[in-house]
CSV table of C-alpha atoms in Angstrom, one decimal:
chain,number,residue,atom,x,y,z
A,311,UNK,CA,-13.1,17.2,-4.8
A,312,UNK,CA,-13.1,13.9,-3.4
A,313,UNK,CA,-10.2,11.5,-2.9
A,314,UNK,CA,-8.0,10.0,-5.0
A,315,UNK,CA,-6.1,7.0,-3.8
A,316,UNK,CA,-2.6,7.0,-5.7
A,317,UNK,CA,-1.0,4.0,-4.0
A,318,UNK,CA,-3.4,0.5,-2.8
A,319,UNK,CA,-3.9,-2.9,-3.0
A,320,UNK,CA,-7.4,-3.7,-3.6
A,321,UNK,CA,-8.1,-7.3,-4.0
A,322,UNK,CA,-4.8,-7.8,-0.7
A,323,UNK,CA,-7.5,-5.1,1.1
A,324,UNK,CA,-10.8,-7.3,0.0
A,325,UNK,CA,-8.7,-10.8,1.1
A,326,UNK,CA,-8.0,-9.3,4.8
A,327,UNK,CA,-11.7,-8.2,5.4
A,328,UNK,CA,-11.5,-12.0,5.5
A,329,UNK,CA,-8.9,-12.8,7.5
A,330,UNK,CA,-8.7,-13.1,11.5
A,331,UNK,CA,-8.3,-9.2,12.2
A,332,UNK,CA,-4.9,-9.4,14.2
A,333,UNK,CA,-3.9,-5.6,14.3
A,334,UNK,CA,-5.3,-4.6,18.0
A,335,UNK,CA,-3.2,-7.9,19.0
A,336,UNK,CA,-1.1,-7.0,22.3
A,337,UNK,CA,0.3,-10.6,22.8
A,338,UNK,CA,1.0,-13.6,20.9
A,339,UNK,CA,-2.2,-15.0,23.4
A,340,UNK,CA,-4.1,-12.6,21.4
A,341,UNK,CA,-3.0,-14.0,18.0
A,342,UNK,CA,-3.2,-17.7,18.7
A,343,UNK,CA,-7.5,-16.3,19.8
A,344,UNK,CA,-8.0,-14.6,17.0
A,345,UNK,CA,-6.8,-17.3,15.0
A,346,UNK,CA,-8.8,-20.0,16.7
A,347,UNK,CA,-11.7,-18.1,16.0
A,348,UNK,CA,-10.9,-17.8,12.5
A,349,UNK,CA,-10.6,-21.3,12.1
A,350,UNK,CA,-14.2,-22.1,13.5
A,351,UNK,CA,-15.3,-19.9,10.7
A,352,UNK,CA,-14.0,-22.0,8.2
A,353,UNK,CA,-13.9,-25.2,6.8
A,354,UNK,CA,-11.3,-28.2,7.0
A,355,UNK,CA,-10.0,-28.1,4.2
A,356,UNK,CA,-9.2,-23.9,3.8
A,357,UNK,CA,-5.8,-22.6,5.1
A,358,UNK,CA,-6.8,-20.2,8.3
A,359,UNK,CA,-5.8,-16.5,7.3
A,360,UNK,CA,-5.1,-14.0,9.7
A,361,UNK,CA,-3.7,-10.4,8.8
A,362,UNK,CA,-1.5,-7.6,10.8
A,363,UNK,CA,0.3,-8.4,13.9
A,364,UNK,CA,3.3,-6.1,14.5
A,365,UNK,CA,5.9,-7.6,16.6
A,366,UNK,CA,6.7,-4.3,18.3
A,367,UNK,CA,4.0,-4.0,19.9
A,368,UNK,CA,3.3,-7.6,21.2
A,369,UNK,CA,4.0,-8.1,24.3
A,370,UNK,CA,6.9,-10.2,24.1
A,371,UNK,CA,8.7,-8.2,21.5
A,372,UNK,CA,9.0,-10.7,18.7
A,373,UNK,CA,7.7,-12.4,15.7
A,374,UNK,CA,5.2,-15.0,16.5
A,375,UNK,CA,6.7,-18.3,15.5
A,376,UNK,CA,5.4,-22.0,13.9
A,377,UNK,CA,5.0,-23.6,17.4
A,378,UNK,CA,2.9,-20.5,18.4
A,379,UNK,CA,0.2,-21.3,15.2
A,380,UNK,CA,0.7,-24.8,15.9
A,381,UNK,CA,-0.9,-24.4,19.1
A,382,UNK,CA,-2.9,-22.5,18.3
A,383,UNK,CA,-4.6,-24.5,15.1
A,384,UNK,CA,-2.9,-27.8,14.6
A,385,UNK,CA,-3.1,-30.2,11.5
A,386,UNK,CA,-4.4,-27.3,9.4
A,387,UNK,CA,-2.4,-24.6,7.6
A,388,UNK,CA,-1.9,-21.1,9.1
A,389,UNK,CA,-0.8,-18.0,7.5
A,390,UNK,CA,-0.3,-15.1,9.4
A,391,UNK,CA,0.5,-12.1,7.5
A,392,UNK,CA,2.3,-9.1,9.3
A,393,UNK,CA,0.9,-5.6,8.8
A,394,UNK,CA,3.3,-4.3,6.3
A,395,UNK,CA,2.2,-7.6,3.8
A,396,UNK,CA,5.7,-8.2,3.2
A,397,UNK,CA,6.2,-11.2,5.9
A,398,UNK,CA,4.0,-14.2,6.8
A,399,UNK,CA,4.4,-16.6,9.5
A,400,UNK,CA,3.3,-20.3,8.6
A,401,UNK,CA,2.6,-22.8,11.4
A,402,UNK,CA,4.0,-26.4,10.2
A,403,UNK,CA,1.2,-27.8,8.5
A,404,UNK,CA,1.8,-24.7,5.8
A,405,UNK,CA,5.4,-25.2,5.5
A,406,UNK,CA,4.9,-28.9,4.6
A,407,UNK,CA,2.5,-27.4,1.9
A,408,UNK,CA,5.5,-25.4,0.5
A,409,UNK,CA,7.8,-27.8,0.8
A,410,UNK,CA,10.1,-25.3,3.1
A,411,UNK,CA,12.3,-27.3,5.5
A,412,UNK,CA,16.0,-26.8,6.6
A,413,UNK,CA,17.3,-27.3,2.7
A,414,UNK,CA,15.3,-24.8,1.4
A,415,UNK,CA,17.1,-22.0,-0.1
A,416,UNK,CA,15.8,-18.3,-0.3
A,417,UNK,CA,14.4,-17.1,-3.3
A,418,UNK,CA,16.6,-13.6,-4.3
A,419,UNK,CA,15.7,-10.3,-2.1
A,420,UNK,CA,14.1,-13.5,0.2
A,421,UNK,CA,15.0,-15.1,3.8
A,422,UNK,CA,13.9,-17.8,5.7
A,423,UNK,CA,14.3,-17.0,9.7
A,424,UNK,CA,15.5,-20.2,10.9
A,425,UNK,CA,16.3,-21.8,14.6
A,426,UNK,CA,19.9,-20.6,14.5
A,427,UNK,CA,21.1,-24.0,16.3
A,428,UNK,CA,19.3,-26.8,14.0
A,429,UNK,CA,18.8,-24.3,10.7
A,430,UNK,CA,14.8,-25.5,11.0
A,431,UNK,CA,12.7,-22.7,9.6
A,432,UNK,CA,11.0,-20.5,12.4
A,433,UNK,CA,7.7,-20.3,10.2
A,434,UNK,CA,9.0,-16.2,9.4
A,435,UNK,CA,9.2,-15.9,5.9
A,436,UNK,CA,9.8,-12.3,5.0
A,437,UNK,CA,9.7,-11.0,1.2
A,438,UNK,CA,7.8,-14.4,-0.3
A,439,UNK,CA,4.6,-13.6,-1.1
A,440,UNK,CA,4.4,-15.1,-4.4
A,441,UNK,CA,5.6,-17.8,-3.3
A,442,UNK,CA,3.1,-18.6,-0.5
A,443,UNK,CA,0.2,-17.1,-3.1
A,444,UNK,CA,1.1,-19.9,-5.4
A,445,UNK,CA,0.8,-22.8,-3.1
A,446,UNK,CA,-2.2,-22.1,-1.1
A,447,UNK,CA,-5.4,-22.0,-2.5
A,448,UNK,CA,-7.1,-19.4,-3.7
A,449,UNK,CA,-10.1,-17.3,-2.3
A,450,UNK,CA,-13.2,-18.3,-4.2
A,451,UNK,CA,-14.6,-15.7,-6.7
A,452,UNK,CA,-17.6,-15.3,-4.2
A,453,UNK,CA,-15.5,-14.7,-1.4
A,454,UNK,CA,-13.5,-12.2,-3.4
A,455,UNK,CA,-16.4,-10.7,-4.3
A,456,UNK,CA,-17.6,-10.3,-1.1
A,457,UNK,CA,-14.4,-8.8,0.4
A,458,UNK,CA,-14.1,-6.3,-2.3
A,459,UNK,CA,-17.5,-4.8,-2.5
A,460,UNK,CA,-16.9,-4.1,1.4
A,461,UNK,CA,-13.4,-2.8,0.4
A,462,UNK,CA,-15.0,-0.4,-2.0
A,463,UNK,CA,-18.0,0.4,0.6
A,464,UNK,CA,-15.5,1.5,2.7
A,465,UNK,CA,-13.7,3.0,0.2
A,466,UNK,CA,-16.2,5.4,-0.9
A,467,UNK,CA,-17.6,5.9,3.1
A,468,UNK,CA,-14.0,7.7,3.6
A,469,UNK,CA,-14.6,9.9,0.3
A,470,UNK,CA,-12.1,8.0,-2.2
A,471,UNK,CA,-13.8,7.3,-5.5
A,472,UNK,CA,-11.2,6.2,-7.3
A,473,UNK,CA,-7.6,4.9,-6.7
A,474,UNK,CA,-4.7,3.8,-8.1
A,475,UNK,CA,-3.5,-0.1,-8.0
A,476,UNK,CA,0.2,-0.6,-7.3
A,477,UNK,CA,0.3,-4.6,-7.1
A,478,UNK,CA,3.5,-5.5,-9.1
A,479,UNK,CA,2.4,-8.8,-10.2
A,480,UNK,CA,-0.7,-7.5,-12.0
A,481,UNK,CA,-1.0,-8.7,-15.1
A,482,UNK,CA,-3.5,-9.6,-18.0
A,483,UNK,CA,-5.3,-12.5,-15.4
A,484,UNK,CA,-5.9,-9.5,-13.1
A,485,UNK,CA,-7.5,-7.5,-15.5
A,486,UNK,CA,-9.6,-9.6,-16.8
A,487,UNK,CA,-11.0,-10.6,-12.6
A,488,UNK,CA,-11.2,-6.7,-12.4
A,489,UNK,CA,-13.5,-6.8,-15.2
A,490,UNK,CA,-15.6,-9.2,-13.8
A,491,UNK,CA,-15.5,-7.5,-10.5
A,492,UNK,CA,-16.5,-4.3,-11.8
A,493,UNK,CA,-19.5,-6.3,-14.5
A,494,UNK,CA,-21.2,-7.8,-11.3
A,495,UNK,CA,-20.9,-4.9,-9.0
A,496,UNK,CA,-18.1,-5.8,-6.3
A,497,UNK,CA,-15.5,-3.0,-8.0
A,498,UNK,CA,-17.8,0.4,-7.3
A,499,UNK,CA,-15.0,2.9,-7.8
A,500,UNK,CA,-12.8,3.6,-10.4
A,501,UNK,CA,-9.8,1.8,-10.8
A,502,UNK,CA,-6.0,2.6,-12.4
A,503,UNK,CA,-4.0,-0.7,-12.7
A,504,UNK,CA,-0.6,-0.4,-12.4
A,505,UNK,CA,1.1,-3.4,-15.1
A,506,UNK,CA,3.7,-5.3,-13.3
A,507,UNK,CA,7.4,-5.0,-14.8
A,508,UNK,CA,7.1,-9.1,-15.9
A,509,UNK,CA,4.0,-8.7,-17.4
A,510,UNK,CA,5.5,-5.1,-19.8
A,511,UNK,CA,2.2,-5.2,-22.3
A,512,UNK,CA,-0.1,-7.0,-21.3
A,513,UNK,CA,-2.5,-4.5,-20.2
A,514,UNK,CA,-4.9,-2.6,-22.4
A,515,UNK,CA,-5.2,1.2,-21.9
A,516,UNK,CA,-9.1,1.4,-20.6
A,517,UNK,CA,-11.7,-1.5,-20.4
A,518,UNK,CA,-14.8,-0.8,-22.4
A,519,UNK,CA,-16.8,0.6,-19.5
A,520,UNK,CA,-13.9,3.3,-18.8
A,521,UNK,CA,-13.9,2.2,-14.9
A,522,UNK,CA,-10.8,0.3,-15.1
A,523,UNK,CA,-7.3,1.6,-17.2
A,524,UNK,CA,-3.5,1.5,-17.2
A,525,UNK,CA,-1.4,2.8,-15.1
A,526,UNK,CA,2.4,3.1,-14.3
A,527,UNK,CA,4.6,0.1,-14.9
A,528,UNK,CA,5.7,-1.1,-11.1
A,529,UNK,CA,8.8,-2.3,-10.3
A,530,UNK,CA,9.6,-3.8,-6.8
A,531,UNK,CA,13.1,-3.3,-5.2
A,532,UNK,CA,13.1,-6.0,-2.3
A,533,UNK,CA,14.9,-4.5,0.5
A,534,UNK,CA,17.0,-7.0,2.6
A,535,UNK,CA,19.6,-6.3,4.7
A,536,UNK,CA,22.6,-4.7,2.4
A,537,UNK,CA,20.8,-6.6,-0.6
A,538,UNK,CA,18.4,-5.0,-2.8
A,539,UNK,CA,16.8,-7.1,-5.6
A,540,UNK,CA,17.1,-6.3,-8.5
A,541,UNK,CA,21.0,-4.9,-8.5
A,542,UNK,CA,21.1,-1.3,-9.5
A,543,UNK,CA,22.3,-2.8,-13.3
A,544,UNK,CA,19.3,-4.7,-13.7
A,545,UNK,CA,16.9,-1.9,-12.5
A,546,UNK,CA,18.3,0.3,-15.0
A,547,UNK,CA,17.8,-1.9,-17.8
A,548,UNK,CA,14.0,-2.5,-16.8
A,549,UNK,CA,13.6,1.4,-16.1
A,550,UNK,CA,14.8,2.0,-19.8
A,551,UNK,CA,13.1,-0.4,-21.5
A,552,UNK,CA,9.6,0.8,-19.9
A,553,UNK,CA,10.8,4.6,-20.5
A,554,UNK,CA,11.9,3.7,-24.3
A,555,UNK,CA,8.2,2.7,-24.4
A,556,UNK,CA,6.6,5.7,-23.3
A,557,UNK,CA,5.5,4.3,-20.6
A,558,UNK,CA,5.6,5.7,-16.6
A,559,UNK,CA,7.5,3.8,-14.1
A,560,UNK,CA,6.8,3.7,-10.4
A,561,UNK,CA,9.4,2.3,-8.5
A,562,UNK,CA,9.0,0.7,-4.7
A,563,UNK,CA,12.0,1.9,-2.6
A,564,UNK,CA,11.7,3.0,1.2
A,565,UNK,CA,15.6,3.2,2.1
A,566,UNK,CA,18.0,5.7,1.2
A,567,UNK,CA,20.1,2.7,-1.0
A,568,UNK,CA,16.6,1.9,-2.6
A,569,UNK,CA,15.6,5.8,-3.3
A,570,UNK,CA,19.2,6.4,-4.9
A,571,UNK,CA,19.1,3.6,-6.8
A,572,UNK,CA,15.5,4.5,-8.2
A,573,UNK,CA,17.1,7.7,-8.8
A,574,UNK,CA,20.3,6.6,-11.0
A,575,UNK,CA,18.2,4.5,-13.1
A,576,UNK,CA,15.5,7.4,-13.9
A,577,UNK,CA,18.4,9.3,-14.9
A,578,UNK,CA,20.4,7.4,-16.8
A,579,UNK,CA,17.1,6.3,-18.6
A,580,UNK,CA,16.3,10.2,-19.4
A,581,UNK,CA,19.9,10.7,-20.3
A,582,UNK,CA,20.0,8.3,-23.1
A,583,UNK,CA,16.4,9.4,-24.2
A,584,UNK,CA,15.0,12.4,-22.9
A,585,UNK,CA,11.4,12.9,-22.5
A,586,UNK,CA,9.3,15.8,-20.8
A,587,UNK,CA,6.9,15.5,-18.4
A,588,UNK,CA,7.3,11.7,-17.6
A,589,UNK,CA,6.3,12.1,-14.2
A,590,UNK,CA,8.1,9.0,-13.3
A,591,UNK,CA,7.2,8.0,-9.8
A,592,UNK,CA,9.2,6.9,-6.4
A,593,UNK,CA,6.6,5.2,-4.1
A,594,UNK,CA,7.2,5.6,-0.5
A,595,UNK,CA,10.4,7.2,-0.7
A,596,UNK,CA,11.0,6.4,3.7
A,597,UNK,CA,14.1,7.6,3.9
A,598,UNK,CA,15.1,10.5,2.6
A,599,UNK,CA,19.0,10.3,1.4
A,600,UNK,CA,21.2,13.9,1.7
A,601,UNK,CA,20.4,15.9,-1.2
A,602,UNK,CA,18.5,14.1,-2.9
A,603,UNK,CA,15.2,16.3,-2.7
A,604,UNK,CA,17.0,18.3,-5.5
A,605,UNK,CA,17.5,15.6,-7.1
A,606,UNK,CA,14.2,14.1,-7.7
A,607,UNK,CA,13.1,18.0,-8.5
A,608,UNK,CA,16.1,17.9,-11.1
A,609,UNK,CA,14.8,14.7,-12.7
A,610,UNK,CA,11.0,15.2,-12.8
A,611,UNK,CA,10.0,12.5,-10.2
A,612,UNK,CA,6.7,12.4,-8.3
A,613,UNK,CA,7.2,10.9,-4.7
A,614,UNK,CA,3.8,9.3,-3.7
A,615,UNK,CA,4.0,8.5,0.1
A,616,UNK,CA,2.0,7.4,2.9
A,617,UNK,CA,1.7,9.9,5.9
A,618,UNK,CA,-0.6,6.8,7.8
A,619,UNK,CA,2.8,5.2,7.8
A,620,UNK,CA,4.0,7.8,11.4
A,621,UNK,CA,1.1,6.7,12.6
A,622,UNK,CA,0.2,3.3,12.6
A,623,UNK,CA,4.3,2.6,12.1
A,624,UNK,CA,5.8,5.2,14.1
A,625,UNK,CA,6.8,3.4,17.2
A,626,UNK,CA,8.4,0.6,15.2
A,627,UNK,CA,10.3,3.7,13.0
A,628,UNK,CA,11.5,5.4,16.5
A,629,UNK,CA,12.7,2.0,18.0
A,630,UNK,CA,14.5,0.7,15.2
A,631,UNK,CA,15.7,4.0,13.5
A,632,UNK,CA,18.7,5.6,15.1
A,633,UNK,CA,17.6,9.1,16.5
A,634,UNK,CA,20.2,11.0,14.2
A,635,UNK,CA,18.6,9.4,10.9
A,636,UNK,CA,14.6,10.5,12.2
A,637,UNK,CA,14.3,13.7,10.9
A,638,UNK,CA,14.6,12.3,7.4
A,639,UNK,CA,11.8,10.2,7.8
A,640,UNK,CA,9.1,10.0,5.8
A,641,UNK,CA,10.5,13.6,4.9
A,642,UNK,CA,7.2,15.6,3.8
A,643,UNK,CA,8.2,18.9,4.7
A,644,UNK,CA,11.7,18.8,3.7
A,645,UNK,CA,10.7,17.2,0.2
A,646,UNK,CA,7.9,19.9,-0.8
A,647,UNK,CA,10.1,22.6,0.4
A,648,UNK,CA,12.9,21.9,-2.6
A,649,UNK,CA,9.7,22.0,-4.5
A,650,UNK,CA,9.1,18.1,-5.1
A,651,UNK,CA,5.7,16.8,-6.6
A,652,UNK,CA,4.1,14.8,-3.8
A,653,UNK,CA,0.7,12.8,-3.8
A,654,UNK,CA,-0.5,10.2,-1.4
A,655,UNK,CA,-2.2,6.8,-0.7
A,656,UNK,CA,-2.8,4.3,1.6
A,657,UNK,CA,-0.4,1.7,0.4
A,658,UNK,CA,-4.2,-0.6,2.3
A,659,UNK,CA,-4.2,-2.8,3.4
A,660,UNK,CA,-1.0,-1.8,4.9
A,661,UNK,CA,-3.0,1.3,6.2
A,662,UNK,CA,-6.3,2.0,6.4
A,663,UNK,CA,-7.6,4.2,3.6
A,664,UNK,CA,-8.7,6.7,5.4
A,665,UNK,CA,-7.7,10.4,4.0
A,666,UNK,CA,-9.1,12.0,6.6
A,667,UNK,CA,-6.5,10.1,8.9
A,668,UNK,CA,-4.1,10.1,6.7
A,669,UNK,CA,-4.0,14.3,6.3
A,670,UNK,CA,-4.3,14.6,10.2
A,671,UNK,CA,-0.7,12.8,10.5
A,672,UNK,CA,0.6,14.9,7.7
A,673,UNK,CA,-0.1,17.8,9.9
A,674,UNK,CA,0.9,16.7,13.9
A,675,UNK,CA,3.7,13.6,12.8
A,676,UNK,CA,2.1,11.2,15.6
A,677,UNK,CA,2.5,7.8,16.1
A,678,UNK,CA,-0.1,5.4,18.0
A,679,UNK,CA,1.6,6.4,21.3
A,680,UNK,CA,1.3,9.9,20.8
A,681,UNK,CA,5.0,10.1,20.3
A,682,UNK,CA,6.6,12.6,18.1
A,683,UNK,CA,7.9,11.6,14.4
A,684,UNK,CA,10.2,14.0,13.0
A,685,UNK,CA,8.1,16.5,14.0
A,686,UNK,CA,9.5,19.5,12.2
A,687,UNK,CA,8.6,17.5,8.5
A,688,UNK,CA,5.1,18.2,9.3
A,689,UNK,CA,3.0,20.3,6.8
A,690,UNK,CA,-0.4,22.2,6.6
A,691,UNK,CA,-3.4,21.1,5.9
A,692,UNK,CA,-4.4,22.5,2.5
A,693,UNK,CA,-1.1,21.3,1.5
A,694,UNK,CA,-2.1,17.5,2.8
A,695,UNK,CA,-5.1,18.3,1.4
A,696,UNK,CA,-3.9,18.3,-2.2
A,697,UNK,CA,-2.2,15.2,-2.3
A,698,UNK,CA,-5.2,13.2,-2.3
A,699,UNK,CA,-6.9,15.5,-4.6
A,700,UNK,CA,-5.2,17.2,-7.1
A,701,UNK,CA,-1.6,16.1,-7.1
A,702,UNK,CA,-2.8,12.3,-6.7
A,703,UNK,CA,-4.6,12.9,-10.1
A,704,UNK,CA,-1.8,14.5,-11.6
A,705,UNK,CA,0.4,11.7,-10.5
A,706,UNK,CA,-1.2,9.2,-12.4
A,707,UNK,CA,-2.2,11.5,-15.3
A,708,UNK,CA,-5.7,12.2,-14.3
A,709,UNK,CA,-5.7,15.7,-13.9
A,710,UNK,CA,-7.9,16.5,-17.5
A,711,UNK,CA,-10.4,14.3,-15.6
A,712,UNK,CA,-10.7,14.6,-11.7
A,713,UNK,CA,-8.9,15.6,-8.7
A,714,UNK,CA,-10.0,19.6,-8.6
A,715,UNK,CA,-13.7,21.5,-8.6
A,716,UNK,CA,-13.7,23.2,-12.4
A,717,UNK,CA,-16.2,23.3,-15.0
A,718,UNK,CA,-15.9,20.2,-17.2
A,719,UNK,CA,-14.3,17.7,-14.6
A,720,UNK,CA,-16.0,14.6,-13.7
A,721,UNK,CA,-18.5,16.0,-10.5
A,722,UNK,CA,-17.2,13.7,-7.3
A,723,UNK,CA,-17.2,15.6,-4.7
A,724,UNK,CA,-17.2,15.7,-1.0
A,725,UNK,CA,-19.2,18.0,1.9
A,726,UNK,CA,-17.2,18.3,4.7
A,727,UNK,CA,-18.6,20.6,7.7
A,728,UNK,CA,-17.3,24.0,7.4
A,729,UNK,CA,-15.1,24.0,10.0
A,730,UNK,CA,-12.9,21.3,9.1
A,731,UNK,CA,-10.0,22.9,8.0
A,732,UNK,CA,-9.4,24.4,11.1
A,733,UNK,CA,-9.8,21.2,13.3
A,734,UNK,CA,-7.0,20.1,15.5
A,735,UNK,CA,-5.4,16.6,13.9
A,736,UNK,CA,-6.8,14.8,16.4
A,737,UNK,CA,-10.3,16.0,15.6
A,738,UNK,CA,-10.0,15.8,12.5
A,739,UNK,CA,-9.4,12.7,12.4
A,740,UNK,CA,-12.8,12.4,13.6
A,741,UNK,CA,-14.4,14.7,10.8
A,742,UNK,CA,-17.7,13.0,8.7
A,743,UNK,CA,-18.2,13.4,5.7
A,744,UNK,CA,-21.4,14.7,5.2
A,745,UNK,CA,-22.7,14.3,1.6
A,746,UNK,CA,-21.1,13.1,-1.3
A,747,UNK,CA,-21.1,12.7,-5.2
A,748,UNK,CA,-20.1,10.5,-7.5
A,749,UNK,CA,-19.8,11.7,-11.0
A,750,UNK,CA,-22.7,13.7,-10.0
A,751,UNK,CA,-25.1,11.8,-8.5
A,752,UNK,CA,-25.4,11.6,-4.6
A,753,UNK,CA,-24.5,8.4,-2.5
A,754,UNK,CA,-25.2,7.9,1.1
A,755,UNK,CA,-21.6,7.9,2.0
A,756,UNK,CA,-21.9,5.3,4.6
A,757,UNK,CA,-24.2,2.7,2.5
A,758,UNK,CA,-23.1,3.8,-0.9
A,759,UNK,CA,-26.5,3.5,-1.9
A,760,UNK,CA,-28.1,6.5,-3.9
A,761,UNK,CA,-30.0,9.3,-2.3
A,762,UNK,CA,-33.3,9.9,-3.7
């Protein structure tokens, strides 16, 4: 079957095809080119958009700063987003826009870094997205366009046909664009729309084509130091008000705070008004708290996860993670074993989607470096397999439809070459795809043009 994307960010994916590509960046040298490129490319009056620097692995071991843009493109905003999307660094011409200067207070679940001796922001802004979204301008539909038809071209070259939207602010405005997306041809996969908490509604089960329908209802837990936003109190209210509707929720929580949180308010919510088979969902789920794979099996939840995460992420995790809390990392093994649902997705443009990848981590636990990763959570590869097939489907209640080969499912499916189950990770991680269908008609899987 081919694959099913059960965690991305479509039109964040389509906007960084546009951006300065800063990911291979070994310095902040690097940056400051990439960025000065980017602006040639654009006109005056456009902010300059680059996307995912990781300060581990510059070479001087931090964040880039305001100066650092400001040199690199003055006069003209700069936003530099970091590779997990949940910080930015603005040069000064962007904070000016935003009105962020040395009074500025935080936004809850927010910070500001700021020059510790005159409280000036640094240009870091970590956990305020919206916030930057809502005073820069806008991509143009045609440029949206254009970054999301590649998104989907690349999409479909890596085998995924459909996938599942997690954005928590998406709302009615972003079904509608989807709409249009998917009317003038930019959208060429199926899409499941997760309906942000604030916008509990809005969101109509299918549009009248059938390529676009609702999803879960996202909530966001912004993790920030000891704080997590919203307070456990809060998150149980929202969890029972979208469970008293019937509805599924997927939470966002990656610490073992965030996770038990998630947890308490899925059970108290199922407590007060039990339902079967919600299959209410965890995404992430980084850091596995004590005991608490029963738990999740106890309550019902699906855990959809990102394996690409060791990889691309797995230097940062064993620099920064104490070695006695690794082998609960990203705990794959540990988490099927007690007999938890699990599916997968990209979490792109976090990641690339690429399930191919993604299933060849699942399998070794290696980071960039070749490093280990809590290498005894690693699992086979039919098992890896399955969670961008079937269990992806089944986590977002797709299973009548897709995600398996049986008589009366929708016909996507992939050719792989017949040894590719018993590739080494590292080679398959190199593995084609050789033909492909979708809903039974065969693309090129490179062009995603028909074969005739």
């Amino acid at each position: 079957p081919a694959f099913i994307d059960a965690h991305c960010h479509l039109l964040a994916y389509a906007a960084t095809l546009l951006c300065a590509d800063c990911t291979a960046a070994r310095s902040i040298a690097e940056i400051q080119q990439a960025i000065r490129t980017q602006a040639e490319r654009t006109s005056g009056d456009q902010w300059v958009r680059a996307f995912g620097y990781e300060e581990t692995r510059l070479g001087e071991g931090r964040h880039p700063d305001r100066h650092d843009l400001d040199a690199a493109v003055p006069g003209r905003p700069v936003r530099l987003i970091h590779r997990s999307g949940h910080a930015s660094v603005l040069n000064s011409a962007a904070l000016r826009l935003l009105g962020i200067d040395a009074a500025s207070e935080e936004p809850p679940g927010a910070a500001i870094d700021r020059d510790p001796s005159t409280g000036e922001p640094s240009g870091l802004l970590l956990a305020m997205e919206q916030a930057i979204e809502g005073a820069g301008p806008p991509l143009g539909y045609g440029e949206l366009a254009d970054g999301t038809r590649e998104a989907c071209r690349r999409l479909l070259a890596n085998g995924i046909t459909c996938i599942q939207d997690a954005t928590h602010t998406n709302g009615r405005s972003d079904w509608e664009l989807f709409e249009q997306l998917i009317e003038d041809g930019a959208v060429t996969v199926d899409v499941v729309m997760m309906e942000g908490i604030d916008h509990l509604g809005e969101l109509p089960e299918m549009s009248a084509g059938g390529g676009l329908r609702r999803g879960a209802v996202k909530i966001m837990l912004h993790e920030l130091g000891d704080e997590i936003v919203p307070d456990e109190a809060e998150l149980a209210r929202l969890v029972a008000e979208v469970h008293g509707a019937g509805r599924q929720v997927a939470i966002h929580a990656i610490g073992e705070q965030a996770i038990a949180d998630a947890a308490d308010a899925i059970e108290s919510a199922l407590r007060d008004t039990p339902r079967a088979d919600h299959r209410h969902r965890i995404e992430h789920c980084g850091l596995l708290p004590e005991g608490m794979a029963e738990r999740l099996v106890r309550l019902g939840i699906v855990v959809v996860s990102q394996p690409s995460f060791v990889y691309e992420r797995g230097d940062r995790y064993l620099a920064l993670i104490p070695e006695e809390a690794q082998p609960a990392l990203y705990a794959f093994r540990s988490l099927r074993q007690a007999g938890v649902e699990l599916a997968a997705g990209s979490d792109a443009p976090v990641t690339r989607p690429e399930p191919l990848a993604s299933i060849a981590t699942a399998i070794d636990r290696r980071a960039l470096s070749g490093d280990a990763v809590a290498p005894d959570q690693a699992v086979d590869v039919l098992e890896a397999f399955s969670w961008w097939t079937s269990a992806a489907a089944h986590a977002g209640f797709l299973e009548h439809e897709r995600g398996s080969v049986r008589p009366g499912l929708r016909a996507d499916l992939l050719l792989l070459p017949p040894d590719a189950l018993e590739q080494s990770a590292e080679a398959l991680r190199n593995v084609s795809i050789r033909r492909m269908w979708v809903a039974g008609h065969e693309l090129d899987p490179h062009t995603s043009s028909p074969v005739r």
